[in-house]
Amino acid sequence: MLESNYTMAEEARETLAMHPQKFAMWLFIVSIVMLFAAFTSAYIVRQAEGDWLFFELPSLFWSSSLILITSSGTMHWALVSARKDNLGTLKLAISLTTLLGLGFLVMQFLAWKDLVTNGIFFAGSQANPSGSFLYVITGVHGFHLISGLVFLLIALYSAFTYRIHAKNLTRIEMCATYWHFLDILWLYLFGFLLLNN
Amino acid sequence: MATEFNLTTHVEVDHQHDHDHEHHEEGFIRKYIFSEDHKMIAKQFLFTGLLWAFLGGAMSVIFRLQLGFPDLELGFLKPILGSWIDETNKLDPNYYLALVTMHGTIMVFFVLTAGLSGTFSNFLIPLQIGARDMASGFMNMLSFWFFFAASLVMFASLFLETGPAMGGWVVYPPLSALPEAVPGSGSGMTYWLISMALFIISTLLGGINYITTVINMRTKGMSFSRLPLTIWAFFLTAIIGLLSFPVLFAAALLLIFDRSFGTSFYLSDIYIGGEALHHQGGSAILYQHLFWFLGHPEVYIVLLPALGITSEIIATNSRKPIFGYRAMIGSMIGIAILSFIVWAHHMFVTGMNPFLGSIFMFLTLIIAVPSAVKAFNYITTLWRGNIIFTPAMLFSIGLVSVFISGGVTGIVLGNNALDIQLHDTYFVVAHFHIVMGSASFFGFMAGVYHWFPKMFGRMMDAKLGYIHFWLTFIGIYLVFFPMHYIGIAGFPRRYYSFTSFQAFNTFADLNMFISVAAILTFTAQAIFAFNFVWSIFRGRKAPLNPWNANTLEWTTPRLPGHGNWPGKIPHVYRWAYDYSKPNADKDGFTDFIPQHIPLSQTPHSNLEYENELMQKQNVTDDLKVNE
C-alpha cells in the first residue's frame, strides 16, 4: 500500500519463512521433549538418592518396540505412496500404521499387567518410586501415542475420502513427523530405562 | 511536520480504496467473544489480566492490614471475606496463608505472564512485523480460552469451604500434598493444580504461535536485524516459556499422582498424629528442582517483555536510536540462556553440596553482566536525548530505576553464603517485588499507556497518567525499600504475625508504615482504572502516529480492521530506530524515518553502508529481471 506511492524503491528482501503449521508442529515436539527431559532427569536425580528398587523390565517392551518401529516403516510407506499418488497403497499403509499403533498400546498395557504380577506397583505402600516412575514415563508416552493415533485417524479419514494426494501432502507429512517422533521418543525412553536398570 | 501529513494522507487515500474489501461484519460472538483476531485476543488478555491485577492487589492490602496493624479489628471485612475472619474479628491464620499464596500465584502467572505477554505479544507481534494475523488464529483463540478456564477454576477455588491453596505460590510438598497439613491442601490445592495445568496449556499454545509467527510471517525486508526490540523480547520470552513450562507440567503431574493416587515421588517418612503414612522413598527436594527449573526462567518470562517494551518506548521518546541495538539482543539472548542454569540458587539452604552451590552462585552472578548491559544501554539512550516525558516514558524510566535497585540486591542474594542469613526473609520479598514485580508492572503500564491509542483509537489522559505514575513510583519504593531492613533483621516471609517475637517488636512501626504505603499505592491504581475505562469511551481521538514512532503498527488506520492493513502490507527497508538521523530534513523528514520508507527516498540521510545496501538490492533485482 505505502510503497506504491513512491516512484522508485529498492526491492525489499524476502524473509526466511517455512510452512507455519509444520513449524508449529516442531515447536510442539520441543515442548514434549522438555516434558520427558524433566521426567528422565527427575528419575536420575531420585535414583541418585538411594532407596531405589531395581527390577527386570518387562520383556514385552522389546516386542512393543519392534511393533512401533514397524509402524514407523509403514508410516513412511504411506507417505511415499501419497507422494507417488498410489492411493491404494496409501490406504493400506496408513491403516496398517493405525493398527500397529493400537497394537503397541495393547502391548504396553500387557507389560503393565506383567509388572503388577511381578509386584511392581504404581502406588500404595509397597510401591517404590522406581516403579512409579516407570508407570508415569510409559503412561505419559502412551497418552501422547493416543494423541498420535487421533492424528492418524484424521489422516486415515482424509486418505479414504481422497483428500491426501501428491498435491496435498501437508497433513500426512505432519502426521508422519509426529509419528516418527513418538517412535524415536519411545526408543529413547526404553534405552534410558534399560541403561538405568 | 510536512512529511508526517504526507504519510497520513497516503494512508487515508489507500484506506478508502480498499474499504469495501475489508467490510464484512462478523457477528457479535465471533467478533468479541470467540474472536480469532489477534487484536481482540490481546484486549481479552488485557482486561482479564487487569481484573486479576486488582484482585491480587486487593489481597495484598488485606494481609498488609494484618501485618501492619496486628491488633486491628477486621470485622468490617466480614461482608467480603466471610468466614475468613474468625469470631474474634481477626483474619484466620490459614486464610492469611491463602491470601499470600493466591496473591503470588495471581500476580506471577495470571497478571505478569498472561496479562503482560498475552496482551502485548498478541497485539504487537503481527502489527510490528507486518503480518495480517498470528500464524494460527484458532490456536490463539484457544490460548485465551484455556487461560480464561484456568482463571475461572482459580477464582472458584476462592469460594471453597476449605479455602484455596495455602502452600505458598511455589506449593512445596509435603505441605501442599497432604490435606492434613493445612486446610487449603485439600480441594483448594486440587483446583490450583487443575488451573495451572490449563494455564500451562494456554501458555504453550500462545508461545508456539508467537515463535512461529515471528519466524515465518515477517513482511518483506523485516530481517532479524531489523526487528524492533519488543519483538525480540516477546520471541525470546516465548522460547523460554516453551522450554520451561513443560517441566512445571511434569512437576505438577507427579504432585497430582502423589496427592490423589498414592504414589511417593515427593513424600517419605511422614508421621501425622503418631501414625506413619504409607508414602516411602520420595524426595521433597526433587519437587524443588523441577519447580525452580521453571520458576527461575519464569522470572524472565515476566521481565523480558517489560524490558522489550521499555526499549521501544525509551528510544521513541528520547528521539534517539536505541544505544547498542545488537548488544541489547545479545544481552537478552544471554539472559535467556543463563536463566536455565541458575535455578538452584533458590535452593541454597536445602542441604545442597556447598561446592555445587558455588557453581550456581557463579552462574547467577554472571546474569549481572547482561543485565548491566541493558541498564547502561537504557541510560545511554536517554543521555542527551530530546526526551519527551509521556506517561509511558515515565513508567519506562521508572522501570530502569527499579530494575537497577532491585538487581543490585539480587547480587547480594545470589551469594550462597549470604543467602544463609537472608533466605526466606523479607529481603527476598523486597528484592523480587522490586526487580520482578514492580519492573514488570511498570513495563505493563508503560505498554498500556503507549499502545492504548492503537488498541482503542483514543488517547489516555496524560495528566492523570502523570499523577498515577508519581504515586505508584514513590509508593512502591516506600513499600518495598523498608522491607530490606526488616529482612536483614531476620523477619521470615509468610509469617502471620511477628508480635510474639521480642526481637521483632522494634519493627512494628516500620511494618505499619509499609502497610500504609501499600494501601495508598493500591488506591492510586484507581486513577489508572478510571483513566483507562473513561478513555476507551471518551478519550480524545488519537492521531495515526501519536508518538511519532517508526514501527509498522503506526502505519495502520486508526482502528485497524481484520488483517491490519487495508491495502498491501508495507515492506521494510530500515531498522526501527532511525530517530534524529542527521540530514533527514533534507529528505523531507523530521526527527524520525519510519521503517517502511525505502532507502532510495532518503538519499541525504543514508549512511555509507545503507547506500551500498541499496545498490546491492537494486543489482540483485536487475539480475532477477535478466533471468
PDB file of C-alpha atoms in Angstrom, chain A residues 4-193:
ATOM      1  CA  SER A   4       3.173   2.150  -4.126  1.00  0.00           C
ATOM      2  CA  ASN A   5       3.225   5.898  -3.569  1.00  0.00           C
ATOM      3  CA  TYR A   6       6.932   6.044  -4.326  1.00  0.00           C
ATOM      4  CA  THR A   7       8.015   6.010  -7.891  1.00  0.00           C
ATOM      5  CA  MET A   8      11.330   4.378  -7.123  1.00  0.00           C
ATOM      6  CA  ALA A   9      12.122   1.921  -4.376  1.00  0.00           C
ATOM      7  CA  GLU A  10      14.747  -0.715  -3.911  1.00  0.00           C
ATOM      8  CA  GLU A  11      13.443  -4.248  -3.600  1.00  0.00           C
ATOM      9  CA  ALA A  12      12.900  -5.353  -0.002  1.00  0.00           C
ATOM     10  CA  ARG A  13      14.446  -8.713   0.759  1.00  0.00           C
ATOM     11  CA  GLU A  14      12.363 -11.810   1.267  1.00  0.00           C
ATOM     12  CA  THR A  15      12.470 -13.043   4.831  1.00  0.00           C
ATOM     13  CA  LEU A  16      13.150 -16.578   5.876  1.00  0.00           C
ATOM     14  CA  ALA A  17       9.908 -18.491   6.144  1.00  0.00           C
ATOM     15  CA  MET A  18       8.725 -22.040   6.490  1.00  0.00           C
ATOM     16  CA  HIS A  19       5.321 -23.668   6.484  1.00  0.00           C
ATOM     17  CA  PRO A  20       3.820 -22.180   9.669  1.00  0.00           C
ATOM     18  CA  GLN A  21       1.827 -25.278  10.644  1.00  0.00           C
ATOM     19  CA  LYS A  22       4.769 -27.624  10.203  1.00  0.00           C
ATOM     20  CA  PHE A  23       6.945 -25.212  12.121  1.00  0.00           C
ATOM     21  CA  ALA A  24       4.410 -25.085  14.959  1.00  0.00           C
ATOM     22  CA  MET A  25       4.390 -28.891  14.982  1.00  0.00           C
ATOM     23  CA  TRP A  26       8.140 -28.911  15.544  1.00  0.00           C
ATOM     24  CA  LEU A  27       7.742 -26.470  18.415  1.00  0.00           C
ATOM     25  CA  PHE A  28       5.090 -28.737  19.922  1.00  0.00           C
ATOM     26  CA  ILE A  29       7.587 -31.576  19.666  1.00  0.00           C
ATOM     27  CA  VAL A  30      10.144 -29.426  21.505  1.00  0.00           C
ATOM     28  CA  SER A  31       7.719 -28.972  24.391  1.00  0.00           C
ATOM     29  CA  ILE A  32       7.148 -32.736  24.584  1.00  0.00           C
ATOM     30  CA  VAL A  33      10.907 -33.277  24.575  1.00  0.00           C
ATOM     31  CA  MET A  34      11.174 -30.913  27.544  1.00  0.00           C
ATOM     32  CA  LEU A  35       8.418 -32.784  29.366  1.00  0.00           C
ATOM     33  CA  PHE A  36      10.275 -36.079  29.050  1.00  0.00           C
ATOM     34  CA  ALA A  37      13.610 -34.437  29.748  1.00  0.00           C
ATOM     35  CA  ALA A  38      12.042 -33.384  33.053  1.00  0.00           C
ATOM     36  CA  PHE A  39      10.800 -36.889  33.818  1.00  0.00           C
ATOM     37  CA  THR A  40      14.037 -38.637  32.941  1.00  0.00           C
ATOM     38  CA  SER A  41      16.226 -36.156  34.777  1.00  0.00           C
ATOM     39  CA  ALA A  42      13.926 -36.410  37.788  1.00  0.00           C
ATOM     40  CA  TYR A  43      14.430 -40.163  37.509  1.00  0.00           C
ATOM     41  CA  ILE A  44      18.205 -39.764  37.605  1.00  0.00           C
ATOM     42  CA  VAL A  45      18.109 -37.288  40.499  1.00  0.00           C
ATOM     43  CA  ARG A  46      15.807 -39.516  42.523  1.00  0.00           C
ATOM     44  CA  GLN A  47      17.815 -42.661  41.740  1.00  0.00           C
ATOM     45  CA  ALA A  48      20.994 -40.997  42.971  1.00  0.00           C
ATOM     46  CA  GLU A  49      19.400 -40.515  46.390  1.00  0.00           C
ATOM     47  CA  GLY A  50      19.304 -44.274  47.072  1.00  0.00           C
ATOM     48  CA  ASP A  51      16.451 -46.458  48.395  1.00  0.00           C
ATOM     49  CA  TRP A  52      15.779 -47.486  44.818  1.00  0.00           C
ATOM     50  CA  LEU A  53      14.239 -50.773  43.811  1.00  0.00           C
ATOM     51  CA  PHE A  54      15.925 -52.432  40.827  1.00  0.00           C
ATOM     52  CA  PHE A  55      13.842 -54.855  38.797  1.00  0.00           C
ATOM     53  CA  GLU A  56      13.710 -56.510  35.401  1.00  0.00           C
ATOM     54  CA  LEU A  57      11.899 -54.521  32.715  1.00  0.00           C
ATOM     55  CA  PRO A  58       9.031 -56.491  31.183  1.00  0.00           C
ATOM     56  CA  SER A  59      10.262 -58.369  28.130  1.00  0.00           C
ATOM     57  CA  LEU A  60       7.106 -57.247  26.318  1.00  0.00           C
ATOM     58  CA  PHE A  61       8.795 -53.861  25.879  1.00  0.00           C
ATOM     59  CA  TRP A  62      11.072 -55.487  23.294  1.00  0.00           C
ATOM     60  CA  SER A  63       8.141 -56.690  21.217  1.00  0.00           C
ATOM     61  CA  SER A  64       6.262 -53.421  21.596  1.00  0.00           C
ATOM     62  CA  SER A  65       9.365 -51.526  20.440  1.00  0.00           C
ATOM     63  CA  LEU A  66       9.525 -53.774  17.399  1.00  0.00           C
ATOM     64  CA  ILE A  67       5.872 -53.065  16.620  1.00  0.00           C
ATOM     65  CA  LEU A  68       6.386 -49.338  16.926  1.00  0.00           C
ATOM     66  CA  ILE A  69       9.457 -49.387  14.665  1.00  0.00           C
ATOM     67  CA  THR A  70       7.454 -51.373  12.108  1.00  0.00           C
ATOM     68  CA  SER A  71       4.650 -48.819  12.329  1.00  0.00           C
ATOM     69  CA  SER A  72       7.174 -46.072  11.579  1.00  0.00           C
ATOM     70  CA  GLY A  73       8.115 -48.082   8.493  1.00  0.00           C
ATOM     71  CA  THR A  74       4.523 -48.367   7.331  1.00  0.00           C
ATOM     72  CA  MET A  75       4.017 -44.683   8.064  1.00  0.00           C
ATOM     73  CA  HIS A  76       6.904 -43.884   5.763  1.00  0.00           C
ATOM     74  CA  TRP A  77       5.449 -46.254   3.190  1.00  0.00           C
ATOM     75  CA  ALA A  78       2.173 -44.336   3.407  1.00  0.00           C
ATOM     76  CA  LEU A  79       3.971 -41.051   2.901  1.00  0.00           C
ATOM     77  CA  VAL A  80       5.913 -42.321  -0.102  1.00  0.00           C
ATOM     78  CA  SER A  81       2.718 -43.752  -1.615  1.00  0.00           C
ATOM     79  CA  ALA A  82       0.943 -40.438  -1.132  1.00  0.00           C
ATOM     80  CA  ARG A  83       3.821 -38.641  -2.870  1.00  0.00           C
ATOM     81  CA  LYS A  84       3.558 -41.048  -5.796  1.00  0.00           C
ATOM     82  CA  ASP A  85      -0.243 -40.813  -5.812  1.00  0.00           C
ATOM     83  CA  ASN A  86      -0.576 -44.560  -5.164  1.00  0.00           C
ATOM     84  CA  LEU A  87      -3.776 -44.042  -3.231  1.00  0.00           C
ATOM     85  CA  GLY A  88      -4.482 -47.759  -2.828  1.00  0.00           C
ATOM     86  CA  THR A  89      -1.196 -48.471  -1.059  1.00  0.00           C
ATOM     87  CA  LEU A  90      -1.588 -45.233   0.892  1.00  0.00           C
ATOM     88  CA  LYS A  91      -4.853 -46.522   2.359  1.00  0.00           C
ATOM     89  CA  LEU A  92      -3.312 -49.899   3.139  1.00  0.00           C
ATOM     90  CA  ALA A  93      -0.189 -48.438   4.691  1.00  0.00           C
ATOM     91  CA  ILE A  94      -1.970 -45.888   6.823  1.00  0.00           C
ATOM     92  CA  SER A  95      -4.462 -48.496   8.062  1.00  0.00           C
ATOM     93  CA  LEU A  96      -1.561 -50.798   8.958  1.00  0.00           C
ATOM     94  CA  THR A  97       0.117 -47.967  10.839  1.00  0.00           C
ATOM     95  CA  THR A  98      -3.024 -47.323  12.835  1.00  0.00           C
ATOM     96  CA  LEU A  99      -3.406 -51.000  13.683  1.00  0.00           C
ATOM     97  CA  LEU A 100       0.245 -51.296  14.703  1.00  0.00           C
ATOM     98  CA  GLY A 101      -0.134 -48.195  16.842  1.00  0.00           C
ATOM     99  CA  LEU A 102      -3.103 -49.781  18.599  1.00  0.00           C
ATOM    100  CA  GLY A 103      -1.066 -52.974  18.933  1.00  0.00           C
ATOM    101  CA  PHE A 104       1.708 -51.027  20.628  1.00  0.00           C
ATOM    102  CA  LEU A 105      -0.727 -49.600  23.149  1.00  0.00           C
ATOM    103  CA  VAL A 106      -2.124 -53.057  23.899  1.00  0.00           C
ATOM    104  CA  MET A 107       1.417 -54.389  24.392  1.00  0.00           C
ATOM    105  CA  GLN A 108       2.231 -51.552  26.776  1.00  0.00           C
ATOM    106  CA  PHE A 109      -0.879 -52.345  28.749  1.00  0.00           C
ATOM    107  CA  LEU A 110       0.043 -56.031  28.913  1.00  0.00           C
ATOM    108  CA  ALA A 111       3.514 -55.032  30.045  1.00  0.00           C
ATOM    109  CA  TRP A 112       1.910 -53.084  32.897  1.00  0.00           C
ATOM    110  CA  LYS A 113      -0.050 -56.190  33.847  1.00  0.00           C
ATOM    111  CA  ASP A 114       3.200 -58.165  33.897  1.00  0.00           C
ATOM    112  CA  LEU A 115       4.708 -55.564  36.181  1.00  0.00           C
ATOM    113  CA  VAL A 116       1.795 -55.820  38.583  1.00  0.00           C
ATOM    114  CA  THR A 117       2.035 -59.618  38.725  1.00  0.00           C
ATOM    115  CA  ASN A 118       5.737 -59.229  39.482  1.00  0.00           C
ATOM    116  CA  GLY A 119       4.880 -56.952  42.411  1.00  0.00           C
ATOM    117  CA  ILE A 120       5.913 -53.649  40.867  1.00  0.00           C
ATOM    118  CA  PHE A 121       3.150 -51.217  41.728  1.00  0.00           C
ATOM    119  CA  PHE A 122       2.343 -47.686  40.656  1.00  0.00           C
ATOM    120  CA  ALA A 123       1.169 -46.520  44.050  1.00  0.00           C
ATOM    121  CA  GLY A 124       0.472 -47.676  47.560  1.00  0.00           C
ATOM    122  CA  SER A 125       2.589 -48.800  50.490  1.00  0.00           C
ATOM    123  CA  GLN A 126       4.521 -51.424  48.531  1.00  0.00           C
ATOM    124  CA  ALA A 127       5.399 -49.073  45.680  1.00  0.00           C
ATOM    125  CA  ASN A 128       8.902 -47.771  45.213  1.00  0.00           C
ATOM    126  CA  PRO A 129       9.457 -44.567  43.189  1.00  0.00           C
ATOM    127  CA  SER A 130      11.426 -46.604  40.631  1.00  0.00           C
ATOM    128  CA  GLY A 131       8.226 -48.465  39.727  1.00  0.00           C
ATOM    129  CA  SER A 132       6.077 -45.349  39.885  1.00  0.00           C
ATOM    130  CA  PHE A 133       8.449 -43.562  37.529  1.00  0.00           C
ATOM    131  CA  LEU A 134       8.229 -46.430  35.063  1.00  0.00           C
ATOM    132  CA  TYR A 135       4.440 -46.202  35.047  1.00  0.00           C
ATOM    133  CA  VAL A 136       4.465 -42.424  34.689  1.00  0.00           C
ATOM    134  CA  ILE A 137       7.006 -42.392  31.866  1.00  0.00           C
ATOM    135  CA  THR A 138       5.328 -45.162  29.885  1.00  0.00           C
ATOM    136  CA  GLY A 139       1.890 -43.799  30.720  1.00  0.00           C
ATOM    137  CA  VAL A 140       2.601 -40.247  29.583  1.00  0.00           C
ATOM    138  CA  HIS A 141       4.239 -41.622  26.439  1.00  0.00           C
ATOM    139  CA  GLY A 142       1.165 -43.778  25.890  1.00  0.00           C
ATOM    140  CA  PHE A 143      -1.021 -40.725  26.297  1.00  0.00           C
ATOM    141  CA  HIS A 144       0.944 -38.940  23.606  1.00  0.00           C
ATOM    142  CA  LEU A 145       0.703 -42.016  21.443  1.00  0.00           C
ATOM    143  CA  ILE A 146      -3.077 -41.847  21.768  1.00  0.00           C
ATOM    144  CA  SER A 147      -2.898 -38.241  20.544  1.00  0.00           C
ATOM    145  CA  GLY A 148      -0.770 -39.562  17.652  1.00  0.00           C
ATOM    146  CA  LEU A 149      -3.440 -42.175  16.931  1.00  0.00           C
ATOM    147  CA  VAL A 150      -6.104 -39.482  16.819  1.00  0.00           C
ATOM    148  CA  PHE A 151      -3.947 -37.633  14.316  1.00  0.00           C
ATOM    149  CA  LEU A 152      -3.514 -40.877  12.374  1.00  0.00           C
ATOM    150  CA  LEU A 153      -7.265 -41.456  12.315  1.00  0.00           C
ATOM    151  CA  ILE A 154      -7.770 -37.974  10.922  1.00  0.00           C
ATOM    152  CA  ALA A 155      -5.182 -38.733   8.229  1.00  0.00           C
ATOM    153  CA  LEU A 156      -6.809 -42.113   7.629  1.00  0.00           C
ATOM    154  CA  TYR A 157     -10.173 -40.465   7.158  1.00  0.00           C
ATOM    155  CA  SER A 158      -8.695 -37.924   4.728  1.00  0.00           C
ATOM    156  CA  ALA A 159      -6.922 -40.733   2.852  1.00  0.00           C
ATOM    157  CA  PHE A 160     -10.158 -42.667   2.422  1.00  0.00           C
ATOM    158  CA  THR A 161     -12.021 -39.552   1.302  1.00  0.00           C
ATOM    159  CA  TYR A 162      -9.224 -38.833  -1.219  1.00  0.00           C
ATOM    160  CA  ARG A 163      -8.092 -35.639   0.427  1.00  0.00           C
ATOM    161  CA  ILE A 164      -4.474 -36.752   0.609  1.00  0.00           C
ATOM    162  CA  HIS A 165      -2.591 -36.952  -2.671  1.00  0.00           C
ATOM    163  CA  ALA A 166       0.645 -35.747  -4.219  1.00  0.00           C
ATOM    164  CA  LYS A 167      -0.595 -32.151  -4.277  1.00  0.00           C
ATOM    165  CA  ASN A 168      -1.978 -32.142  -0.767  1.00  0.00           C
ATOM    166  CA  LEU A 169       0.658 -33.615   1.470  1.00  0.00           C
ATOM    167  CA  THR A 170       0.751 -31.247   4.453  1.00  0.00           C
ATOM    168  CA  ARG A 171      -1.497 -33.323   6.660  1.00  0.00           C
ATOM    169  CA  ILE A 172       0.202 -36.642   6.100  1.00  0.00           C
ATOM    170  CA  GLU A 173       3.647 -35.091   6.311  1.00  0.00           C
ATOM    171  CA  MET A 174       2.849 -33.579   9.696  1.00  0.00           C
ATOM    172  CA  CYS A 175       1.285 -36.826  10.811  1.00  0.00           C
ATOM    173  CA  ALA A 176       4.407 -38.730   9.746  1.00  0.00           C
ATOM    174  CA  THR A 177       6.693 -36.276  11.547  1.00  0.00           C
ATOM    175  CA  TYR A 178       4.714 -36.676  14.760  1.00  0.00           C
ATOM    176  CA  TRP A 179       4.521 -40.450  14.468  1.00  0.00           C
ATOM    177  CA  HIS A 180       8.253 -40.867  13.828  1.00  0.00           C
ATOM    178  CA  PHE A 181       8.907 -38.538  16.738  1.00  0.00           C
ATOM    179  CA  LEU A 182       6.780 -40.679  19.062  1.00  0.00           C
ATOM    180  CA  ASP A 183       8.697 -43.734  17.838  1.00  0.00           C
ATOM    181  CA  ILE A 184      12.089 -42.134  18.475  1.00  0.00           C
ATOM    182  CA  LEU A 185      10.851 -40.839  21.834  1.00  0.00           C
ATOM    183  CA  TRP A 186       9.888 -44.354  22.862  1.00  0.00           C
ATOM    184  CA  LEU A 187      13.232 -45.773  21.754  1.00  0.00           C
ATOM    185  CA  TYR A 188      14.972 -43.063  23.819  1.00  0.00           C
ATOM    186  CA  LEU A 189      12.812 -43.836  26.853  1.00  0.00           C
ATOM    187  CA  PHE A 190      13.296 -47.593  26.512  1.00  0.00           C
ATOM    188  CA  GLY A 191      17.039 -47.171  26.095  1.00  0.00           C
ATOM    189  CA  PHE A 192      17.106 -44.839  29.067  1.00  0.00           C
ATOM    190  CA  LEU A 193      15.226 -47.330  31.221  1.00  0.00           C
TER     191      LEU A 193
END
